[in-house]
PDB file of C-alpha atoms in Angstrom:
ATOM      1  CA  MET A  71      36.702  14.762 -46.999  1.00  0.00           C
ATOM      2  CA  ASN A  72      36.573  13.042 -50.406  1.00  0.00           C
ATOM      3  CA  GLY A  73      37.630  16.328 -52.021  1.00  0.00           C
ATOM      4  CA  VAL A  74      40.674  16.551 -49.772  1.00  0.00           C
ATOM      5  CA  ILE A  75      41.659  12.951 -50.588  1.00  0.00           C
ATOM      6  CA  ALA A  76      41.265  13.572 -54.321  1.00  0.00           C
ATOM      7  CA  LYS A  77      43.597  16.602 -54.131  1.00  0.00           C
ATOM      8  CA  ILE A  78      45.952  15.416 -51.388  1.00  0.00           C
ATOM      9  CA  GLU A  79      49.120  15.462 -53.500  1.00  0.00           C
ATOM     10  CA  GLU A  80      48.450  18.977 -54.726  1.00  0.00           C
ATOM     11  CA  ILE A  81      47.546  20.145 -51.214  1.00  0.00           C
ATOM     12  CA  ASP A  82      50.701  18.577 -49.717  1.00  0.00           C
ATOM     13  CA  LYS A  83      52.851  20.436 -52.280  1.00  0.00           C
ATOM     14  CA  ILE A  84      51.179  23.669 -51.229  1.00  0.00           C
ATOM     15  CA  ILE A  85      51.931  22.922 -47.555  1.00  0.00           C
ATOM     16  CA  GLU A  86      55.576  22.214 -48.406  1.00  0.00           C
ATOM     17  CA  LYS A  87      55.839  25.507 -50.282  1.00  0.00           C
ATOM     18  CA  ALA A  88      54.069  27.557 -47.570  1.00  0.00           C
ATOM     19  CA  ALA A  89      56.030  25.980 -44.711  1.00  0.00           C
ATOM     20  CA  PRO A  90      59.407  25.010 -46.214  1.00  0.00           C
ATOM     21  CA  GLN A  91      61.071  24.801 -42.779  1.00  0.00           C
ATOM     22  CA  TRP A  92      58.630  22.033 -41.774  1.00  0.00           C
ATOM     23  CA  PRO A  93      58.958  18.782 -43.772  1.00  0.00           C
ATOM     24  CA  LEU A  94      55.494  17.261 -44.163  1.00  0.00           C
ATOM     25  CA  GLU A  95      56.352  14.136 -42.192  1.00  0.00           C
ATOM     26  CA  GLN A  96      57.477  16.304 -39.226  1.00  0.00           C
ATOM     27  CA  ILE A  97      54.181  18.156 -38.990  1.00  0.00           C
ATOM     28  CA  ALA A  98      51.989  16.627 -36.303  1.00  0.00           C
ATOM     29  CA  MET A  99      49.271  14.388 -37.714  1.00  0.00           C
ATOM     30  CA  VAL A 100      46.424  16.555 -36.410  1.00  0.00           C
ATOM     31  CA  ASP A 101      48.014  19.755 -37.731  1.00  0.00           C
ATOM     32  CA  ARG A 102      48.578  18.136 -41.101  1.00  0.00           C
ATOM     33  CA  ALA A 103      44.964  16.964 -41.323  1.00  0.00           C
ATOM     34  CA  VAL A 104      43.641  20.406 -40.309  1.00  0.00           C
ATOM     35  CA  LEU A 105      45.925  22.119 -42.845  1.00  0.00           C
ATOM     36  CA  ARG A 106      44.780  19.785 -45.586  1.00  0.00           C
ATOM     37  CA  LEU A 107      41.135  20.478 -44.804  1.00  0.00           C
ATOM     38  CA  GLY A 108      41.704  24.226 -44.503  1.00  0.00           C
ATOM     39  CA  ILE A 109      43.651  24.437 -47.763  1.00  0.00           C
ATOM     40  CA  TYR A 110      40.984  22.459 -49.565  1.00  0.00           C
ATOM     41  CA  GLU A 111      38.264  24.823 -48.313  1.00  0.00           C
ATOM     42  CA  LEU A 112      40.438  27.850 -49.086  1.00  0.00           C
ATOM     43  CA  LEU A 113      41.406  26.888 -52.624  1.00  0.00           C
ATOM     44  CA  PHE A 114      38.865  24.393 -53.923  1.00  0.00           C
ATOM     45  CA  GLY A 115      35.755  24.795 -51.750  1.00  0.00           C
ATOM     46  CA  ASN A 116      32.586  26.705 -52.552  1.00  0.00           C
ATOM     47  CA  ARG A 117      33.363  30.244 -51.404  1.00  0.00           C
ATOM     48  CA  ASP A 118      29.671  31.095 -51.194  1.00  0.00           C
ATOM     49  CA  GLU A 119      29.218  28.356 -48.572  1.00  0.00           C
ATOM     50  CA  VAL A 120      32.517  28.845 -46.737  1.00  0.00           C
ATOM     51  CA  PRO A 121      34.262  32.169 -47.317  1.00  0.00           C
ATOM     52  CA  PRO A 122      38.088  31.991 -47.144  1.00  0.00           C
ATOM     53  CA  LYS A 123      38.372  33.832 -43.829  1.00  0.00           C
ATOM     54  CA  VAL A 124      35.784  31.485 -42.276  1.00  0.00           C
ATOM     55  CA  ALA A 125      37.751  28.458 -43.529  1.00  0.00           C
ATOM     56  CA  ILE A 126      40.908  29.856 -41.935  1.00  0.00           C
ATOM     57  CA  ASN A 127      39.198  30.650 -38.632  1.00  0.00           C
ATOM     58  CA  GLU A 128      37.536  27.251 -38.416  1.00  0.00           C
ATOM     59  CA  SER A 129      40.853  25.557 -39.149  1.00  0.00           C
ATOM     60  CA  ILE A 130      42.548  27.537 -36.397  1.00  0.00           C
ATOM     61  CA  GLU A 131      39.816  26.545 -33.919  1.00  0.00           C
ATOM     62  CA  LEU A 132      40.156  22.872 -34.913  1.00  0.00           C
ATOM     63  CA  ALA A 133      43.913  23.067 -34.432  1.00  0.00           C
ATOM     64  CA  LYS A 134      43.541  24.724 -31.020  1.00  0.00           C
ATOM     65  CA  THR A 135      40.972  22.144 -29.921  1.00  0.00           C
ATOM     66  CA  PHE A 136      42.628  18.951 -31.162  1.00  0.00           C
ATOM     67  CA  GLY A 137      46.286  19.887 -31.685  1.00  0.00           C
ATOM     68  CA  GLY A 138      49.163  20.872 -29.479  1.00  0.00           C
ATOM     69  CA  ASN A 139      49.924  24.169 -27.734  1.00  0.00           C
ATOM     70  CA  ALA A 140      51.311  25.875 -30.851  1.00  0.00           C
ATOM     71  CA  SER A 141      48.961  24.249 -33.386  1.00  0.00           C
ATOM     72  CA  GLY A 142      46.628  27.224 -33.735  1.00  0.00           C
ATOM     73  CA  LYS A 143      49.487  29.622 -34.418  1.00  0.00           C
ATOM     74  CA  PHE A 144      51.103  27.200 -36.863  1.00  0.00           C
ATOM     75  CA  VAL A 145      47.916  26.614 -38.837  1.00  0.00           C
ATOM     76  CA  ASN A 146      47.177  30.332 -38.800  1.00  0.00           C
ATOM     77  CA  GLY A 147      50.655  31.098 -40.161  1.00  0.00           C
ATOM     78  CA  VAL A 148      50.522  28.537 -42.969  1.00  0.00           C
ATOM     79  CA  LEU A 149      46.948  29.343 -44.084  1.00  0.00           C
ATOM     80  CA  GLY A 150      47.591  33.074 -43.738  1.00  0.00           C
ATOM     81  CA  THR A 151      50.630  32.754 -46.028  1.00  0.00           C
ATOM     82  CA  ILE A 152      48.575  30.893 -48.611  1.00  0.00           C
ATOM     83  CA  TYR A 153      45.681  33.379 -48.357  1.00  0.00           C
ATOM     84  CA  ARG A 154      48.029  36.355 -48.897  1.00  0.00           C
ATOM     85  CA  GLU A 155      49.674  34.621 -51.829  1.00  0.00           C
ATOM     86  CA  ILE A 156      46.392  33.935 -53.641  1.00  0.00           C
ATOM     87  CA  GLY A 157      44.955  37.340 -52.734  1.00  0.00           C
ATOM     88  CA  GLU A 158      41.478  37.849 -51.436  1.00  0.00           C
ATOM     89  CA  PRO A 159      39.266  35.786 -53.767  1.00  0.00           C
ATOM     90  CA  GLY A 160      36.259  37.706 -55.101  1.00  0.00           C
ATOM     91  CA  LYS A 161      37.517  40.986 -53.666  1.00  0.00           C
ATOM     92  CA  ASP A 162      37.409  42.681 -57.069  1.00  0.00           C
ATOM     93  CA  ASP A 163      34.081  41.153 -58.128  1.00  0.00           C
ATOM     94  CA  ALA A 164      31.800  43.364 -56.040  1.00  0.00           C
ATOM     95  CA  PRO A 165      30.655  46.727 -57.389  1.00  0.00           C
ATOM     96  CA  LYS A 166      32.606  49.536 -55.839  1.00  0.00           C
ATOM     97  CA  THR A 167      29.960  52.270 -55.899  1.00  0.00           C
ATOM     98  CA  GLU A 168      30.172  52.736 -52.132  1.00  0.00           C
ATOM     99  CA  ASN A 169      33.849  53.684 -52.518  1.00  0.00           C
ATOM    100  CA  ARG A 170      33.187  56.314 -55.127  1.00  0.00           C
ATOM    101  CA  GLY A 171      32.913  59.970 -54.278  1.00  0.00           C
ATOM    102  CA  ARG A 172      29.565  61.750 -54.156  1.00  0.00           C
ATOM    103  CA  LYS A 173      30.226  63.514 -57.461  1.00  0.00           C
ATOM    104  CA  GLU A 174      30.876  60.194 -59.259  1.00  0.00           C
ATOM    105  CA  GLN A 175      27.724  58.639 -57.772  1.00  0.00           C
ATOM    106  CA  GLU A 176      25.615  61.616 -58.906  1.00  0.00           C
ATOM    107  CA  GLU A 177      27.010  61.269 -62.438  1.00  0.00           C
ATOM    108  CA  ILE A 178      26.131  57.573 -62.486  1.00  0.00           C
ATOM    109  CA  LYS A 179      22.538  58.383 -61.500  1.00  0.00           C
ATOM    110  CA  LYS A 180      22.184  60.734 -64.498  1.00  0.00           C
TER     111      LYS A 180
END
């Protein structure tokens, strides 16, 4: 939680950009807290410990459990928008040998 507090102004600007139709003060307190935590995990957290998709799913579950009827969908929409905007972190880091054709793989072995 200390990480979220340290970056709260930056995180709130991200929320405002991702959900421009919802002024920050009009977002329910629980939804705002869940979004802040989810965005922190998504953008600043250790991706080896909490992969981005896990951070999003956990945030959605928190919103469904502690928020209102539409909280899960709202959190999903905002975090999904942010995730698509930043791209899939680490997606291009993994070796792509499994995607190569058989001929390319045989040439690599030589």
